[in-house]
Every structure is written in structure tokens, then in C-alpha cells.
PDB file of C-alpha atoms in Angstrom:
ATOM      1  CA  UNK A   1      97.167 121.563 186.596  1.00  0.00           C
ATOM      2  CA  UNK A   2      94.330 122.831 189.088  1.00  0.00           C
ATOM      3  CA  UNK A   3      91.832 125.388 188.000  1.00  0.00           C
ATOM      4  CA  UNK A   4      92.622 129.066 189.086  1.00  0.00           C
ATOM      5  CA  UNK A   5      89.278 129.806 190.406  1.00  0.00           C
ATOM      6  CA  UNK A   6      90.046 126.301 192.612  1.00  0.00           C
ATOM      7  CA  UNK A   7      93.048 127.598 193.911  1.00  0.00           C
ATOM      8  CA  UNK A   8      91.605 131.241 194.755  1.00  0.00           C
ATOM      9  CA  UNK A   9      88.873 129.262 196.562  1.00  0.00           C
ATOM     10  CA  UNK A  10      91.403 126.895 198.417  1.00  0.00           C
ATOM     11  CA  UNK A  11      93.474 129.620 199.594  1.00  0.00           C
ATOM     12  CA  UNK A  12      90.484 131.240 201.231  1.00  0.00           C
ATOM     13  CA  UNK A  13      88.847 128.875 202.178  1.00  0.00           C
ATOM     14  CA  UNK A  14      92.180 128.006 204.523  1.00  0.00           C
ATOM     15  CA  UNK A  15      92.624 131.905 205.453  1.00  0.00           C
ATOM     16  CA  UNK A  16      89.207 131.850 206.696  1.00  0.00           C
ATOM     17  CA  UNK A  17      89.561 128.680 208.716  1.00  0.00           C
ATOM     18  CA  UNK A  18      92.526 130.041 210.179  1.00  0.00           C
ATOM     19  CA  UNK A  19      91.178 133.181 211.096  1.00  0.00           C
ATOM     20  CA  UNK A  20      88.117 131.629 212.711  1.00  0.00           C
ATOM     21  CA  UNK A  21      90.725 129.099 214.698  1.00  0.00           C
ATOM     22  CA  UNK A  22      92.701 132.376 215.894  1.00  0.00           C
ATOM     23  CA  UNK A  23      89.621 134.089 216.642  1.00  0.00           C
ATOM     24  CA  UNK A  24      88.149 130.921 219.135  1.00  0.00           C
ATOM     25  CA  UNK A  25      91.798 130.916 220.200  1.00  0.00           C
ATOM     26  CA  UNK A  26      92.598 127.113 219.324  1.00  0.00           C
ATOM     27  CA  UNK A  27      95.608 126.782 221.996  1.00  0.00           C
ATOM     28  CA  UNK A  28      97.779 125.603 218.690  1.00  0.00           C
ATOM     29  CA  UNK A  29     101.549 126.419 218.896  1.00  0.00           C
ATOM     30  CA  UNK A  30     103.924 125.199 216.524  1.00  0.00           C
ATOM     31  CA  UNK A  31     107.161 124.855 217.435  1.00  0.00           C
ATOM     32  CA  UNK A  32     109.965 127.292 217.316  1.00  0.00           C
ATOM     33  CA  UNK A  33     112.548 125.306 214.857  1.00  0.00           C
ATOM     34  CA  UNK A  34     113.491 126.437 211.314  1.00  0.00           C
ATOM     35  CA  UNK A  35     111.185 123.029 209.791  1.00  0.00           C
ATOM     36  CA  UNK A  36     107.549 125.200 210.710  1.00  0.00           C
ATOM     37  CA  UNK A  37     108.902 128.553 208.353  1.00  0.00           C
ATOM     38  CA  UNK A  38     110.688 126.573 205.845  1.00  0.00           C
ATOM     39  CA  UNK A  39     106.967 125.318 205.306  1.00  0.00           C
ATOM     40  CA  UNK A  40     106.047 128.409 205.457  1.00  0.00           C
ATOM     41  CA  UNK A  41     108.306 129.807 203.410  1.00  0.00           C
ATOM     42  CA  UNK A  42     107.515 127.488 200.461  1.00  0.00           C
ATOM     43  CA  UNK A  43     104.167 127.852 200.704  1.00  0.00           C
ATOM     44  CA  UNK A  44     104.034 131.038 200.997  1.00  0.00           C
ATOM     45  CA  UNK A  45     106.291 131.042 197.620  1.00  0.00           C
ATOM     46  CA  UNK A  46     104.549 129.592 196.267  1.00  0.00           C
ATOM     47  CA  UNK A  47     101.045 132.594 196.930  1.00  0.00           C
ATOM     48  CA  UNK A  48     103.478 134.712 196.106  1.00  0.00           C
ATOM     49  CA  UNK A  49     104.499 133.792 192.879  1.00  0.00           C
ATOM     50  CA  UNK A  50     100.811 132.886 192.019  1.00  0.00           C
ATOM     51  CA  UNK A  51      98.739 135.578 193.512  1.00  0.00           C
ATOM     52  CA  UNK A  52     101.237 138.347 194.523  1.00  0.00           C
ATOM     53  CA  UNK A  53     100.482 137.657 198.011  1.00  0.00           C
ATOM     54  CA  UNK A  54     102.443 135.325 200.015  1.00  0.00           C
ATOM     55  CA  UNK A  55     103.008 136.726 203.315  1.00  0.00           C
ATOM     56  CA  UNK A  56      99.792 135.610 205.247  1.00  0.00           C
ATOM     57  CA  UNK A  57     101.247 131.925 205.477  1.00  0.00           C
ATOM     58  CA  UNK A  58     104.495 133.017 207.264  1.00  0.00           C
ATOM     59  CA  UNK A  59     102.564 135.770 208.937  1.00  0.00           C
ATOM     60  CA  UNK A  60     100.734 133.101 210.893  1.00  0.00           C
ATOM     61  CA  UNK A  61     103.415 130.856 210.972  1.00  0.00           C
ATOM     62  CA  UNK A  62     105.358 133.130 213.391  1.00  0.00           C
ATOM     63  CA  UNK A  63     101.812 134.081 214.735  1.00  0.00           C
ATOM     64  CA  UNK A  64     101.018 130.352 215.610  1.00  0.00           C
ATOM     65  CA  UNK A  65     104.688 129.977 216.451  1.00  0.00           C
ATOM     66  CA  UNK A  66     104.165 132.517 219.298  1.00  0.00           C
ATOM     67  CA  UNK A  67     107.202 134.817 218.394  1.00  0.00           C
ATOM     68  CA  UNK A  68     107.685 138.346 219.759  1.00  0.00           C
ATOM     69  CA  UNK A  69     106.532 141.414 217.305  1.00  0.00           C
ATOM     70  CA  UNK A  70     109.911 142.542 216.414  1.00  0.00           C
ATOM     71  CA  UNK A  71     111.354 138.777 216.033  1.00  0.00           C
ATOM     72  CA  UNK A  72     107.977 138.439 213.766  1.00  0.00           C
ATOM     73  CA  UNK A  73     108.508 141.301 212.374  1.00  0.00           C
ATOM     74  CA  UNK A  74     112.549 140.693 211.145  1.00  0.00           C
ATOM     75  CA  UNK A  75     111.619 136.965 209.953  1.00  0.00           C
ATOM     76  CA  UNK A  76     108.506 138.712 207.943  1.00  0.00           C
ATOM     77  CA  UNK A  77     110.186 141.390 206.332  1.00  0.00           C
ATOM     78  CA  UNK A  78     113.164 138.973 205.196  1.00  0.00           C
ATOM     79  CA  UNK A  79     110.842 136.183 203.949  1.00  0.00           C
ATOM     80  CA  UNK A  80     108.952 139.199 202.039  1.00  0.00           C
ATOM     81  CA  UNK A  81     111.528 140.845 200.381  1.00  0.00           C
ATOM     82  CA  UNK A  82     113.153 137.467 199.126  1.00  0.00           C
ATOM     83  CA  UNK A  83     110.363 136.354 197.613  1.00  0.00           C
ATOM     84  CA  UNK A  84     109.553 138.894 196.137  1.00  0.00           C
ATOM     85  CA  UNK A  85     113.376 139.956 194.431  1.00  0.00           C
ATOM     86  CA  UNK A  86     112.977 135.931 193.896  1.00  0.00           C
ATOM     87  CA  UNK A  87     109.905 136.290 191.951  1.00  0.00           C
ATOM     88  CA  UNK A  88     110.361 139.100 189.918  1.00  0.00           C
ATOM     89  CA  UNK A  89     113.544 137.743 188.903  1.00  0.00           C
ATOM     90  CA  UNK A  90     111.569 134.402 187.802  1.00  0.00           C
ATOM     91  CA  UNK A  91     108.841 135.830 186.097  1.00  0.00           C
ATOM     92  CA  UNK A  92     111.866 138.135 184.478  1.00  0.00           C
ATOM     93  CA  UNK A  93     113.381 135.540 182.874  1.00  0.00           C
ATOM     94  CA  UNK A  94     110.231 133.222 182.496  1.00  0.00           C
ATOM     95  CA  UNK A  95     109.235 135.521 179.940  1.00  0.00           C
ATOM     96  CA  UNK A  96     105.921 136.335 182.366  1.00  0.00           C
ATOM     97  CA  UNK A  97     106.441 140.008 183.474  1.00  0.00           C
ATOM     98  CA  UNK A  98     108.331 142.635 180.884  1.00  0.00           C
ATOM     99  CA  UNK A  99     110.840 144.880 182.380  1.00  0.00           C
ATOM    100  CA  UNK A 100     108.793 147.966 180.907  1.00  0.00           C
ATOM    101  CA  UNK A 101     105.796 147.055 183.730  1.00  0.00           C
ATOM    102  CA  UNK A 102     108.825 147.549 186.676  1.00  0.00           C
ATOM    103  CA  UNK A 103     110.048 150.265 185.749  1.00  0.00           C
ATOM    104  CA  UNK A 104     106.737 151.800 185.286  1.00  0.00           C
ATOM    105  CA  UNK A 105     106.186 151.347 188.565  1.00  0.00           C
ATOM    106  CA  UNK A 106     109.308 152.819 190.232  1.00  0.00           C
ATOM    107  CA  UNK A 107     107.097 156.039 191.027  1.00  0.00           C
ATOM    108  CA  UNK A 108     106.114 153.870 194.134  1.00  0.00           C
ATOM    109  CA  UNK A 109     109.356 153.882 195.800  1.00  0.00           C
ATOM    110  CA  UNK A 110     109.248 157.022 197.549  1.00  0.00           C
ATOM    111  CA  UNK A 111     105.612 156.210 199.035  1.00  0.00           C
ATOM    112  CA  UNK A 112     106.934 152.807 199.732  1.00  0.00           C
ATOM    113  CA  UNK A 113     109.958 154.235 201.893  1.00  0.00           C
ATOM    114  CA  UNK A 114     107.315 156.410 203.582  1.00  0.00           C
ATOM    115  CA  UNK A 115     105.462 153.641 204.091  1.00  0.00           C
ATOM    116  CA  UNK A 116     108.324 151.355 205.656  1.00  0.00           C
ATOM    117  CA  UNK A 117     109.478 154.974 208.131  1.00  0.00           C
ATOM    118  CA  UNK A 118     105.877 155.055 209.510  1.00  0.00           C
ATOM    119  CA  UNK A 119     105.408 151.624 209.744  1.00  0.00           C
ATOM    120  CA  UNK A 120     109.035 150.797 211.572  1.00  0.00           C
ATOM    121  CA  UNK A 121     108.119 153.794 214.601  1.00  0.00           C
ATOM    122  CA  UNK A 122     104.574 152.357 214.688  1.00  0.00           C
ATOM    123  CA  UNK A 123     105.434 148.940 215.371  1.00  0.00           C
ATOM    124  CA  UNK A 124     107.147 150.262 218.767  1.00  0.00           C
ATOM    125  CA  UNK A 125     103.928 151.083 220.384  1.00  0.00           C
ATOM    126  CA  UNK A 126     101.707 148.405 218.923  1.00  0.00           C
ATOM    127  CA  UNK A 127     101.405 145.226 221.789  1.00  0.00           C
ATOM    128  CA  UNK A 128     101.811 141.920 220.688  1.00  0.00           C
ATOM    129  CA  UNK A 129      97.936 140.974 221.383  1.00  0.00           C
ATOM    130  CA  UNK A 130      96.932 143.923 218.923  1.00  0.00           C
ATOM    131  CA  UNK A 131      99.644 142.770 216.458  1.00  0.00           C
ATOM    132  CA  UNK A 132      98.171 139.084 216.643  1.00  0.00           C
ATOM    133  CA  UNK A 133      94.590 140.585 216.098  1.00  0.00           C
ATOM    134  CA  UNK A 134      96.147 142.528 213.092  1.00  0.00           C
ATOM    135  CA  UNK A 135      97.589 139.647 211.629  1.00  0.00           C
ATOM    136  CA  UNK A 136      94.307 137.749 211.956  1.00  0.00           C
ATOM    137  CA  UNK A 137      91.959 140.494 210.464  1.00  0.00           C
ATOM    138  CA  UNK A 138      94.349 141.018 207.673  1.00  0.00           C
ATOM    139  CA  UNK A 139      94.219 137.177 206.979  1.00  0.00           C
ATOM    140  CA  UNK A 140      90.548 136.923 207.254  1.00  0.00           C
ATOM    141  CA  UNK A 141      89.969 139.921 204.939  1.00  0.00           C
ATOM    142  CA  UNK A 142      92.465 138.131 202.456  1.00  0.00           C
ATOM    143  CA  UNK A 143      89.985 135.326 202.777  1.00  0.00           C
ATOM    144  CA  UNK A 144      86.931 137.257 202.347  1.00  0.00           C
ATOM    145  CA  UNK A 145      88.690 139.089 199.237  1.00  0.00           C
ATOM    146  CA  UNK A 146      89.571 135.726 197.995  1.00  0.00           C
ATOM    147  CA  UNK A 147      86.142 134.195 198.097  1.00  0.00           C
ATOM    148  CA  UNK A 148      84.870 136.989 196.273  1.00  0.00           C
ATOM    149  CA  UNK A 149      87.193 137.033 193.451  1.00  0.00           C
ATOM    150  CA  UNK A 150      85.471 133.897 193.225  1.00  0.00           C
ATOM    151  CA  UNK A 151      82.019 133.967 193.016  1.00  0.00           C
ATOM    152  CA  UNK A 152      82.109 137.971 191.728  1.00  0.00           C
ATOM    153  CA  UNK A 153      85.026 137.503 188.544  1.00  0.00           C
TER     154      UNK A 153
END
């Protein structure tokens, strides 16, 4: 199979490209059918399983796809909380993660609803340009992080 440290590069090594193309503002649109974020949906899966962080490939899938924030924002949410029920689930019964680790973590929830409140009556006053430029810096930064998990293990 391929090297982790190759995949951690590949990943961002694409993130960055992406964020540069965003950031020149490439006129790329995708179009709006469900074939563009089933892509992105498996791909993104696929991070997600791997890394624990799948959402920048559907992020920019809706991004590129030139949805409105709260339709971006529904599809995102959806694709995010799948995955991840999905890949707890699999990694459950894979014999990868132990039970014990998930419910250590439960302490989270309440700062994760608080999160999720805050976040929900933000997203009302945030335009869709800043959103896009959101979405961008948190891809490139995922890049950045990315190629130093590489070269700094």
C-alpha cells in the first residue's frame, strides 16, 4: 500500500494547490449534480477514515460548486456527521479504536453543543465571500499542517 508520510504529503500538497487556485480565483465551477459530492464524499471518506479529517474535500466541493452558505452548510454538516458515525463504527468493529477511548472522550459533548449553538447564530451574519475565504484559509492551513507533519515527525 502507499507510504503514510506519501499520503500526508499528497493530501497537502493538493490542499495547497487548491488554496492557491481559490486564492488567484481560477473561474472553476463544478457543476451542481449529486456526481461532483458523491466524489467528494468518497474522497473525503476516505481523509476521514485515514487522517480524522475529511471535510476539506466536500468543503470545497460545495465551495467550487458555488452553493449558498446555508445550502453549504446543511450538505457539510450531513456529509460530516455520517462519516464520522460511519467511521467510528468501522474502526469499532475493525478492531482499530476500543470503545474505552469513546467513552473517554464523552466529556467533549457539552463543549461540542456549545460549539454547534455559537457556530449555528454565527453563520447568519457571516457573507458568503467571507465564508469562501474561511473555507480556503482553513484548507490551506490543513495543507501547511500537513506538510509539516511531514518534514517535522
Amino acid at each position: 500500500l502507499l507510504n503514510i508520510q506519501d499520503l500526508k504529503l499528497a493530501i497537502a500538497g493538493l490542499a495547497i494547490l487548491i488554496t492557491v487556485l481559490r486564492i488567484v480565483k481560477l473561474p472553476l465551477r463544478l457543476g451542481r449534480g449529486p456526481a461532483p459530492l458523491a466524489i467528494g464524499g468518497v474522497l473525503g471518506s476516505i481523509l476521514n477514515s485515514c487522517t480524522g479529517m475529511g471535510g476539506p474535500v466536500p468543503a470545497l466541493i460545495v465551495a467550487f460548486q458555488g452553493r449558498e452558505i446555508h445550502e453549504s452548510r446543511g450538505v457539510l454538516v450531513t456529509f460530516n456527521l455520517l462519516s464520522y458515525l460511519i467511521a467510528i463504527a468501522i474502526s469499532l468493529l475493525a478492531g482499530i479504536a476500543q470503545l474505552s477511548w469513546l467513552v473517554s472522550s464523552l466529556w467533549l459533548l457539552p463543549f461540542a453543543a456549545l460549539g454547534s449553538f455559537f457556530g449555528i447564530h454565527a453563520v447568519r451574519r457571516v457573507s458568503q465571500e467571507s465564508f469562501g475565504l474561511f473555507i480556503t484559509g482553513m484548507v490551506g492551513l490543513s495543507g501547511v499542517a500537513g506538510l509539516v507533519s511531514v518534514f517535522m515527525p
